[in-house]
Tab-separated table of C-alpha atoms in Angstrom:
chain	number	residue	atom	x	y	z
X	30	UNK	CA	0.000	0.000	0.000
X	31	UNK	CA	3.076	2.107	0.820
X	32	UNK	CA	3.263	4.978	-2.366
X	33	UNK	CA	6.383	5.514	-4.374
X	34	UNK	CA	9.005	7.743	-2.635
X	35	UNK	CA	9.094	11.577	-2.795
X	36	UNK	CA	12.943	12.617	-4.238
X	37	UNK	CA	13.876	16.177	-2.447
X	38	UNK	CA	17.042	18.139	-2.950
X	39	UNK	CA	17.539	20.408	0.157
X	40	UNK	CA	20.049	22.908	-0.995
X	41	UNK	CA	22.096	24.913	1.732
X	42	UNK	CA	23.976	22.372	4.669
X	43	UNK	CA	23.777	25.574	7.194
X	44	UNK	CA	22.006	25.909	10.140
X	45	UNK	CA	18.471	25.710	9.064
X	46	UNK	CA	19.072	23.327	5.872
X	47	UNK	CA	20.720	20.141	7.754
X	48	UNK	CA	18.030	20.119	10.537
X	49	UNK	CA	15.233	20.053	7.344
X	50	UNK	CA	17.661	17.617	5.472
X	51	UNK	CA	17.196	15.267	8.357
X	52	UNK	CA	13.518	15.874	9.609
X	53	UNK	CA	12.621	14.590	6.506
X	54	UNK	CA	14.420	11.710	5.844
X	55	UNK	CA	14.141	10.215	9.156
X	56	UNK	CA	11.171	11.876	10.936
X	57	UNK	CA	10.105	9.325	14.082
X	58	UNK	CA	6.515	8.943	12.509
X	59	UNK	CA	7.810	7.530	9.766
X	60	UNK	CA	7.902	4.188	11.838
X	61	UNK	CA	4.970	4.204	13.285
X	62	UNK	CA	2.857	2.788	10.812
X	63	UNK	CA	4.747	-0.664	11.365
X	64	UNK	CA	2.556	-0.679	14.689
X	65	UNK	CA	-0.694	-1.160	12.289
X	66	UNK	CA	-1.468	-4.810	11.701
X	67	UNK	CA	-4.118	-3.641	8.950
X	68	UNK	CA	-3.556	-0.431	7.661
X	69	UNK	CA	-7.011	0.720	7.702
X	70	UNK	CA	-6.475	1.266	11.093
X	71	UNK	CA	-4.658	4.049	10.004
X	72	UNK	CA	-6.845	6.568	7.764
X	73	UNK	CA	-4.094	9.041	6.647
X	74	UNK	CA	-1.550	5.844	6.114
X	75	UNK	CA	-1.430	6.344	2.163
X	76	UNK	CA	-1.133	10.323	2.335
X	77	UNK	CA	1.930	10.158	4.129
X	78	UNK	CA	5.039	9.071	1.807
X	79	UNK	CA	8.851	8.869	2.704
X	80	UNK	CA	11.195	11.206	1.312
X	81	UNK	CA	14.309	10.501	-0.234
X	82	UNK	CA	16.703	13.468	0.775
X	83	UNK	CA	19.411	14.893	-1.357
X	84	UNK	CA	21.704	17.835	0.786
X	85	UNK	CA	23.403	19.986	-0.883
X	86	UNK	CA	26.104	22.761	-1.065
X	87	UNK	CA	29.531	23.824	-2.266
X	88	UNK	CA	30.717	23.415	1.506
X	89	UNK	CA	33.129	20.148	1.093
X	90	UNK	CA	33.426	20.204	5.059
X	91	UNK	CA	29.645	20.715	6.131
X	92	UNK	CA	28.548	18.145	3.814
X	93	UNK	CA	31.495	15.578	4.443
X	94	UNK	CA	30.108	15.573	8.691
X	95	UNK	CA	26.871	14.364	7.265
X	96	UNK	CA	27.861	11.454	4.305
X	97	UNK	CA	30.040	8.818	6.769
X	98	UNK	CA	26.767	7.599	7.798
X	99	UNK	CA	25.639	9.952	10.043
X	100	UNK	CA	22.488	10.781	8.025
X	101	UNK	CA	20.136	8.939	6.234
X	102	UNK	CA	20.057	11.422	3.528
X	103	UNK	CA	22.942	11.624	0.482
X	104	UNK	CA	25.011	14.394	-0.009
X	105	UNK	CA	26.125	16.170	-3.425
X	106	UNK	CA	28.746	18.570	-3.864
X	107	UNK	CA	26.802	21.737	-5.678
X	108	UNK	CA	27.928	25.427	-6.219
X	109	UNK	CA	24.620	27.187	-6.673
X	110	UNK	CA	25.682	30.857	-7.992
X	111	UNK	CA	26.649	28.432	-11.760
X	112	UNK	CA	23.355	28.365	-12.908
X	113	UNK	CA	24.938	25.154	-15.483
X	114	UNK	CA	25.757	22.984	-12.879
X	115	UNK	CA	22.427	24.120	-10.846
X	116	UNK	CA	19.909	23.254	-13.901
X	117	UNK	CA	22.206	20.139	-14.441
X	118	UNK	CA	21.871	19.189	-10.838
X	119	UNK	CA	18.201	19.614	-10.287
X	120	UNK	CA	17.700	17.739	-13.919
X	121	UNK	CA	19.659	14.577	-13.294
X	122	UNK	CA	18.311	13.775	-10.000
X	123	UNK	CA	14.576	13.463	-11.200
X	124	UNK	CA	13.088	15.822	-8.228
X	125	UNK	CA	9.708	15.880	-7.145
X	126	UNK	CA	10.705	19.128	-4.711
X	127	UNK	CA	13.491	21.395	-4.294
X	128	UNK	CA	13.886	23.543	-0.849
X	129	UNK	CA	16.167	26.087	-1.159
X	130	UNK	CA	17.774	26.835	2.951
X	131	UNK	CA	20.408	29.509	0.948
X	132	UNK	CA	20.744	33.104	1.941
X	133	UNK	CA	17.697	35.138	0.691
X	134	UNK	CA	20.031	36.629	-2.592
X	135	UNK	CA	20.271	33.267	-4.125
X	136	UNK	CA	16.517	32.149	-4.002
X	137	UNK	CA	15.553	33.954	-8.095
X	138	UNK	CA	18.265	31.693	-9.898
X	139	UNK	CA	16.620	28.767	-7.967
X	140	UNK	CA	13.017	29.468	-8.188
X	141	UNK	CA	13.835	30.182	-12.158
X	142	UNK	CA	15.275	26.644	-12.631
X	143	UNK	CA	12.882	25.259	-10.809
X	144	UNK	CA	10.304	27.059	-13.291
X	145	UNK	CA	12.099	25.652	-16.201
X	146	UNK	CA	12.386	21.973	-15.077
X	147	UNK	CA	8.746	22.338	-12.869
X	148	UNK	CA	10.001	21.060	-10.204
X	149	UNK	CA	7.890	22.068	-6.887
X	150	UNK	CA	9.880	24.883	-4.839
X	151	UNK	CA	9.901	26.267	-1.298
X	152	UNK	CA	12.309	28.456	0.173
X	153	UNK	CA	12.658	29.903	3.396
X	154	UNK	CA	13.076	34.010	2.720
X	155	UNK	CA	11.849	36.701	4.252
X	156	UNK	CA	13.069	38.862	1.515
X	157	UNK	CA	9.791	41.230	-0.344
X	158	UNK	CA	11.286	41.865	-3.813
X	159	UNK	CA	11.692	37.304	-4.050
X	160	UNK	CA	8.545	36.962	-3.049
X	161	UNK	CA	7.007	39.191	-5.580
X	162	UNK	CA	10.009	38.158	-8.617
X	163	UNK	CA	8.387	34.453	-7.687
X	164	UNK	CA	5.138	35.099	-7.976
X	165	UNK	CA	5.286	37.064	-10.979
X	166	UNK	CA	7.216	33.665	-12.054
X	167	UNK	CA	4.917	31.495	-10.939
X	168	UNK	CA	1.367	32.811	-12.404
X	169	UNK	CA	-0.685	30.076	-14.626
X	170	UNK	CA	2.029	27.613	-13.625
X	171	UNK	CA	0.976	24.047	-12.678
X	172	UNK	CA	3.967	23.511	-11.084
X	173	UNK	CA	3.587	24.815	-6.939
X	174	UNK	CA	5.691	27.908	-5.925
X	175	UNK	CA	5.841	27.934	-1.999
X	176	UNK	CA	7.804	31.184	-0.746
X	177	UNK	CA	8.323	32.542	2.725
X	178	UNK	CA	7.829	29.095	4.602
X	179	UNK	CA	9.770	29.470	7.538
X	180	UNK	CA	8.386	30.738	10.814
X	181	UNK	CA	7.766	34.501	9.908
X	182	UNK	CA	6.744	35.097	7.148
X	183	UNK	CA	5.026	31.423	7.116
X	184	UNK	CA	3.756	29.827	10.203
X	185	UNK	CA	2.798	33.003	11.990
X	186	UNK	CA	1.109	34.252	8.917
X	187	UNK	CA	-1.218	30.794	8.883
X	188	UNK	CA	-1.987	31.281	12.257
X	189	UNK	CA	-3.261	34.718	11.830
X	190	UNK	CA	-5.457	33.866	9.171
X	191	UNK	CA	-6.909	31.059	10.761
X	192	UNK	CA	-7.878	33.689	13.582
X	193	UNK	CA	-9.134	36.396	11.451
X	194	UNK	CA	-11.334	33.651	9.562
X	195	UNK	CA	-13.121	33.947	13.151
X	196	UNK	CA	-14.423	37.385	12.799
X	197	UNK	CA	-17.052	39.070	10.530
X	198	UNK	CA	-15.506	42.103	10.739
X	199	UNK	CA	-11.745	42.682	11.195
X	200	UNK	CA	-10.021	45.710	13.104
X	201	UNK	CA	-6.455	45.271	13.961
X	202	UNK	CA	-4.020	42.168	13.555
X	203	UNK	CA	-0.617	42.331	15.460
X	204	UNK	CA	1.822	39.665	14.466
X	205	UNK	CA	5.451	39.606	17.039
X	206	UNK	CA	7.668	36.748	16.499
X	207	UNK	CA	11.376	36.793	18.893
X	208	UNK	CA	14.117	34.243	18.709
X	209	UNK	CA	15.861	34.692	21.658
X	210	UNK	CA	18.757	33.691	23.746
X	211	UNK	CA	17.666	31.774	27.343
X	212	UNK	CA	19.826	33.506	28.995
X	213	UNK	CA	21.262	36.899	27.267
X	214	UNK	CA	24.610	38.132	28.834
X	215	UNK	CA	25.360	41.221	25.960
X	216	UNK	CA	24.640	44.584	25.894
X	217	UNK	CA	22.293	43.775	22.771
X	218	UNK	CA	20.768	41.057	24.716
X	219	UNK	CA	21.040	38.672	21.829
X	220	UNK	CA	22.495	35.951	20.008
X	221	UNK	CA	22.818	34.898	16.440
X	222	UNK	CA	20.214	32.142	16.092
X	223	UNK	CA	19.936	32.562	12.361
X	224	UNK	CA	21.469	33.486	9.554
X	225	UNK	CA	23.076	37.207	9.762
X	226	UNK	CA	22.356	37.982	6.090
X	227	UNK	CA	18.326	37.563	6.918
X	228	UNK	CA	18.611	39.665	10.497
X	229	UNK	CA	20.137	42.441	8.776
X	230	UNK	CA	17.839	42.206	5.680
X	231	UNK	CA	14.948	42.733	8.297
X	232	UNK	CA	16.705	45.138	10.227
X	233	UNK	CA	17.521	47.335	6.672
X	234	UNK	CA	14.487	47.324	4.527
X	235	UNK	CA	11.244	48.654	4.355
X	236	UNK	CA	8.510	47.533	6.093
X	237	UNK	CA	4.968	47.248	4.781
X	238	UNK	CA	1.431	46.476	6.927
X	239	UNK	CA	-2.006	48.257	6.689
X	240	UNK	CA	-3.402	51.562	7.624
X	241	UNK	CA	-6.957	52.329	7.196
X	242	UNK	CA	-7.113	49.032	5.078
X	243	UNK	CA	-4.383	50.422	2.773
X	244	UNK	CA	-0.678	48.906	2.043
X	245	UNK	CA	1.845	51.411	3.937
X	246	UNK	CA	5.168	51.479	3.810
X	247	UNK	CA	6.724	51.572	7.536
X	248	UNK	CA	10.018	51.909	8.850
X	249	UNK	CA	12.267	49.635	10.480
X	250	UNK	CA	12.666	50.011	14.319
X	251	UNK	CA	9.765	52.877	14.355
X	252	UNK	CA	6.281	51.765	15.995
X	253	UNK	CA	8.110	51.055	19.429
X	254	UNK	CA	6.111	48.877	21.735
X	255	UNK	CA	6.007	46.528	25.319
X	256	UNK	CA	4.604	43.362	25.644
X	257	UNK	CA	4.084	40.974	27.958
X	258	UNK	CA	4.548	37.260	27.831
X	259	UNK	CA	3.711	35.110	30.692
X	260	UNK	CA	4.949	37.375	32.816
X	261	UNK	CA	8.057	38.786	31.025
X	262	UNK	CA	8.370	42.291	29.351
X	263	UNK	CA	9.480	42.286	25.780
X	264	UNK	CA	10.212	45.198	23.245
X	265	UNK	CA	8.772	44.994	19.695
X	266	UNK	CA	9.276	46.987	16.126
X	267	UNK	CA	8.702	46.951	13.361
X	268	UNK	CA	10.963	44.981	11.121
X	269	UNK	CA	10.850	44.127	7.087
X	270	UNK	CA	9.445	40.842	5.102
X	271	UNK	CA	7.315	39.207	8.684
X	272	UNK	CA	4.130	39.770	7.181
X	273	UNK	CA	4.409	37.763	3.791
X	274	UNK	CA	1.829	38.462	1.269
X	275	UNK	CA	-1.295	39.214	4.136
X	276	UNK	CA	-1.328	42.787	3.787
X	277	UNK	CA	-1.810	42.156	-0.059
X	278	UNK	CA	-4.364	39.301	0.918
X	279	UNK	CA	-5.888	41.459	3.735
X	280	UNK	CA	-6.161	45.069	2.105
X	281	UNK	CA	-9.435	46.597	2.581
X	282	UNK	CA	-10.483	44.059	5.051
X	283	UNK	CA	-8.692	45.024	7.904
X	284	UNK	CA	-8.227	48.256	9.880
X	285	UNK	CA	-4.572	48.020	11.087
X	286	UNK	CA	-2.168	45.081	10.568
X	287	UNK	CA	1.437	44.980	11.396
X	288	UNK	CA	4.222	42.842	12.097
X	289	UNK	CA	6.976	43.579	14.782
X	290	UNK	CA	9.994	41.824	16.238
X	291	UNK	CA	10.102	40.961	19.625
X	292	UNK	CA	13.634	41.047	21.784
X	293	UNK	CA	14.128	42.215	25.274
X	294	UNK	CA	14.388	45.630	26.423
X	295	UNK	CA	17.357	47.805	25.169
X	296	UNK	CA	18.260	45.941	21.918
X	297	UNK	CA	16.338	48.512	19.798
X	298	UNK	CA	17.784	51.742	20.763
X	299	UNK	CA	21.465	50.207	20.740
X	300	UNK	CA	20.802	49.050	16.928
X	301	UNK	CA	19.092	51.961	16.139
X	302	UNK	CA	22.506	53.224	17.054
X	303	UNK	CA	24.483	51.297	15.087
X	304	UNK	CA	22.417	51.263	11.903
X	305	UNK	CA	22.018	54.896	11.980
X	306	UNK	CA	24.388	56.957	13.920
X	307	UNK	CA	27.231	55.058	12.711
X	308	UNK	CA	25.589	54.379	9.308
X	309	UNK	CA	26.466	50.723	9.043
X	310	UNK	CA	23.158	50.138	7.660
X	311	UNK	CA	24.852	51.558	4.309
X	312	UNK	CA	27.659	48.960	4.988
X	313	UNK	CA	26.422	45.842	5.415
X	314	UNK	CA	29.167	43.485	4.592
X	315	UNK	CA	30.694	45.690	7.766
X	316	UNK	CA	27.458	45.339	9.963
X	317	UNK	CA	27.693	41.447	9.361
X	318	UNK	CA	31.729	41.606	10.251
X	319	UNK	CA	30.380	43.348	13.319
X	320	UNK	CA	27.993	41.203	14.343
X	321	UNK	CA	29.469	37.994	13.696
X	322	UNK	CA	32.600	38.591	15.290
X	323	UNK	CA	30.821	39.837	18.591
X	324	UNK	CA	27.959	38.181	18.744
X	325	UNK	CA	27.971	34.166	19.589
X	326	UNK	CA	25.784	32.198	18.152
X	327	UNK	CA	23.642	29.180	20.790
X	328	UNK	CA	21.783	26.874	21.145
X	329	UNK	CA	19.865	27.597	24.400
X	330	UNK	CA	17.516	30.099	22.992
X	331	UNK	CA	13.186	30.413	22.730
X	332	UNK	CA	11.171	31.327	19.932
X	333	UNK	CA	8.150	33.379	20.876
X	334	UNK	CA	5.507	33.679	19.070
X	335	UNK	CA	2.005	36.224	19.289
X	336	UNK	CA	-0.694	36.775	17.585
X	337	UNK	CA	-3.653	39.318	18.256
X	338	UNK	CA	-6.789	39.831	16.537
X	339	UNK	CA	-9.743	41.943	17.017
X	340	UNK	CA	-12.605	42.499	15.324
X	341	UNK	CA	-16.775	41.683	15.445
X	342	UNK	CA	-18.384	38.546	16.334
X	343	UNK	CA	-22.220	38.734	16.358
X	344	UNK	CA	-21.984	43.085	16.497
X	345	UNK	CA	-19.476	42.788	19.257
X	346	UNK	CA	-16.050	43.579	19.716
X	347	UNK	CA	-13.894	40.697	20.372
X	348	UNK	CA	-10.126	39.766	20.934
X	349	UNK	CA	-8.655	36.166	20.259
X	350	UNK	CA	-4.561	35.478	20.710
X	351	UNK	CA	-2.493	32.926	20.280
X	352	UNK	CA	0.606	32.696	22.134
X	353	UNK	CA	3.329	29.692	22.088
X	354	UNK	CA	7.035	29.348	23.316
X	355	UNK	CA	8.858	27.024	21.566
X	356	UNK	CA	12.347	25.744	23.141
X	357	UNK	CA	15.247	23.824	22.189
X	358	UNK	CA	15.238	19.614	21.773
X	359	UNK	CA	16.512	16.895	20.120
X	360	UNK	CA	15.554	16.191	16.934
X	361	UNK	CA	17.478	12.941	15.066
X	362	UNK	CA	20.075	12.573	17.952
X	363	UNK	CA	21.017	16.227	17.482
X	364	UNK	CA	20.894	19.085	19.481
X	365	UNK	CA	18.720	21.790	17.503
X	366	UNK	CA	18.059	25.638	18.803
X	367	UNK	CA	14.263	26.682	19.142
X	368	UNK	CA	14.435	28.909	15.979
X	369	UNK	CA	16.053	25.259	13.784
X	370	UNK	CA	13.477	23.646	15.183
X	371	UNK	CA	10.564	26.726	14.151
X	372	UNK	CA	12.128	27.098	11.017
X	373	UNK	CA	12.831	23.497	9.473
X	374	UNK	CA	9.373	21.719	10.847
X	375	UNK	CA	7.327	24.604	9.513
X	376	UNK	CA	8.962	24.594	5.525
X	377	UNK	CA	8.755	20.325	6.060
X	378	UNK	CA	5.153	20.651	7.233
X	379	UNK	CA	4.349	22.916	4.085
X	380	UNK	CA	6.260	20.573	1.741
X	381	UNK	CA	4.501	17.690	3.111
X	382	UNK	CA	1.283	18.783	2.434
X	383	UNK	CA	2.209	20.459	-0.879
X	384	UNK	CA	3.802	16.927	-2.277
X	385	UNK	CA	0.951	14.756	-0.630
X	386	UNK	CA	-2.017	16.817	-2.245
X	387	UNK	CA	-0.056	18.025	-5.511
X	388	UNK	CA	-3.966	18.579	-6.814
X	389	UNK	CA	-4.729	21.036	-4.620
X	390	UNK	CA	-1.792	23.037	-4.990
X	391	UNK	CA	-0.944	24.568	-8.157
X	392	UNK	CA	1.208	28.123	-9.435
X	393	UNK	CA	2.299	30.318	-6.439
X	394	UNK	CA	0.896	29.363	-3.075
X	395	UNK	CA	0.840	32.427	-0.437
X	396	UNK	CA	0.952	30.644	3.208
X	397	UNK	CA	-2.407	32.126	4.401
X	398	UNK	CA	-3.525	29.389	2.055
X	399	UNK	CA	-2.528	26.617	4.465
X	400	UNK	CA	-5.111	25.307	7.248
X	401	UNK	CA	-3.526	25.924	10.471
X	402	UNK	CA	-5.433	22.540	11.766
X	403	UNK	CA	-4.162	21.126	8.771
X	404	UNK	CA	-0.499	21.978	9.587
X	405	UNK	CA	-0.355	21.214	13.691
X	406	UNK	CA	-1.573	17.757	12.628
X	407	UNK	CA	0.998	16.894	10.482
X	408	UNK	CA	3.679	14.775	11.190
X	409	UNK	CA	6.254	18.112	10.960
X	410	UNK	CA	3.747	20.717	11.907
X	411	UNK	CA	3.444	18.787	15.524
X	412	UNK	CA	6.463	20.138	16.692
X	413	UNK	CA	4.312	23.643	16.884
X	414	UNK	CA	2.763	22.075	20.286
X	415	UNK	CA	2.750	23.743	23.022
X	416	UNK	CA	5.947	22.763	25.165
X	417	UNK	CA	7.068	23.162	29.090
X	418	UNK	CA	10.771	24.260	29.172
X	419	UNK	CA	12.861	21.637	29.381
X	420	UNK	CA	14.983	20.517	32.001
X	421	UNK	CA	18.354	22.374	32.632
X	422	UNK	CA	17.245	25.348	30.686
X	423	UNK	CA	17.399	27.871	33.404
């Protein structure tokens, strides 16, 4: 009864690309359908296929870690800024799916390969001007086109639309997403969790969100806020690329709708500092420098995620949330970081359900398309539960 094998090339062996790389080759569900004597038992049995993972990147050291058996996933040696040996890599491997984990810059090459060979794509950017270059792409195409996947844009913006489908009539939607160190011992009270190129990318272009039911262009770090989270005070602003396409989806059906970035107190006004006073925003090969050679990177750090919308149920005026902190865990005998964990089981949910219903999903597929129930059932998408801190995290 089993179905034939999905063939994925996961392209990018960095932080976010090996975690993906391995939830989907050997995801612990995988093996539980041998506990079904009669496979009836089990009503989504046939919609859920294994994978067969390819990883790749130009990195001869990352990917050597992860081909002496330590993975049940191959690894191919691949140098993605040749668009030759790209189109002849995705071409000779028969793919069903490619997910591109590479910084934001190098997702149009990808997505316009993937075009030419229709081969199903997903990437993990936050980045506007990709978005928009993939849907313009992507229009009539039969093939799916599945930008902005990760946790913001992408989970967060399912979860708010499965709220605002609540309402009759919307007022305001507030989305705040934080990764965050545990325990933050810098004067910018953070840690690199991600990849530097994205943080700046967010911290250095424009933001958009709705006013008066109309697109606006904001600026990032303006629209200072508080917030608190069981029982913890936060700072948000605004930030770029969070919101996805739901302002476009949204416009003229909602009031107010904005995204912000949440970190604790102080971090704003010291890279406010930096990005403006000093002007490293107009440098940001030097920002990154900056950053990476002061800033450590862990392990030990919580994703926080909000989401407030108000509106009219029944003529009155209602408020519904939702509000999850995720932290670190295991995941295939390795150690993964909150925002690994966020990030890979929310683009290997999407790709699961894209691949396992290919009829239903067709040309470019904004995330607000995706059933949030639909998602937190899924064999990835369960790793969005609701968690206690685990032990030793202090």
């Amino acid at each position: 009864m089993r179905q034939a094998q999905k063939k994925v090339m996961v392209l990018g062996a960095g932080t976010i690309g090996v975690v993906v790389a391995c939830l989907l080759s050997e995801h612990e569900d995988y093996e539980d359908y041998e506990d079904y004597e009669d496979y009836e038992d089990y009503e989504d049995y046939e919609d859920y296929e294994d994978y067969e993972i390819i990883l790749a990147d130009r990195d001869d050291k990352a990917l050597d870690v992860w081909s002496k058996g330590q993975a049940n996933f191959h690894t191919v040696h691949l140098n993605v800024t040749d668009s030759d040996a790209l189109r002849l890599c995705l071409s000779e491997h028969a793919l069903h799916g490619v997910i591109s984990a590479l910084p934001f810059y190098c997702n149009c090459a990808v997505a316009r390969i993937a075009n030419e060979l229709q081969i199903a794509y997903f990437d993990l950017s936050e980045d506007v001007a990709i978005a928009q270059y993939i849907h313009s792409l992507s229009t009539k195409q039969p093939t799916p086109f599945v930008p902005q996947c990760g946790l913001a844009p992408g989970f967060i913006s399912i979860v708010a639309n499965d709220l605002m489908g609540e309402f009759e009539v919307l007022e305001t939607v507030k989305l705040r997403v934080g990764a965050l160190p545990i325990n933050p011992n810098n004067a910018l009270k953070y840690s690199l969790t991600w990849s530097t190129e994205g943080l700046i990318n967010e911290y250095c272009n424009p933001c958009y969100g709705l006013e008066e039911g109309q697109v606006v262009t904001l600026l990032p770090f303006e629209g200072y806020e508080t917030i608190e989270l069981d029982g913890l005070l936060y700072e948000a602003f605004n930030t770029s690329g969070g919101l996805g396409t739901l302002a476009e989806t949204y416009k003229g059906r909602v009031k107010t709708m904005n995204y912000k970035t949440l970190r604790y107190p102080g971090h704003c006004e010291k890279m406010q500092f930096m990005m403006n006073d000093l002007k490293l925003k107009e440098d940001r090969r030097m920002l990154k420098r900056i950053l990476e050679n002061a800033i450590p990177k862990t392990l030990r750090d919580v994703v926080l995620i909000y989401v407030s919308v108000t509106g009219k149920q029944q003529g009155e005026l209602f408020e519904k949330n939702y509000a999850n902190k995720i932290y670190p865990r295991i995941i295939v005998n390795k150690s993964c970081s909150a925002i690994q964990v966020t990030t890979a089981a929310s683009v290997c949910a999407i790709t699961d359900l894209v691949l396992q219903h290919s009829a239903r999903y067709q040309g470019f597929i904004p995330q607000e398309c995706f059933n949030l129930n639909e998602v937190l059932e899924n064999r990835f998408g369960q790793f969005f539960g609701v968690q206690h801190r685990p032990p030793g995290l202090l």
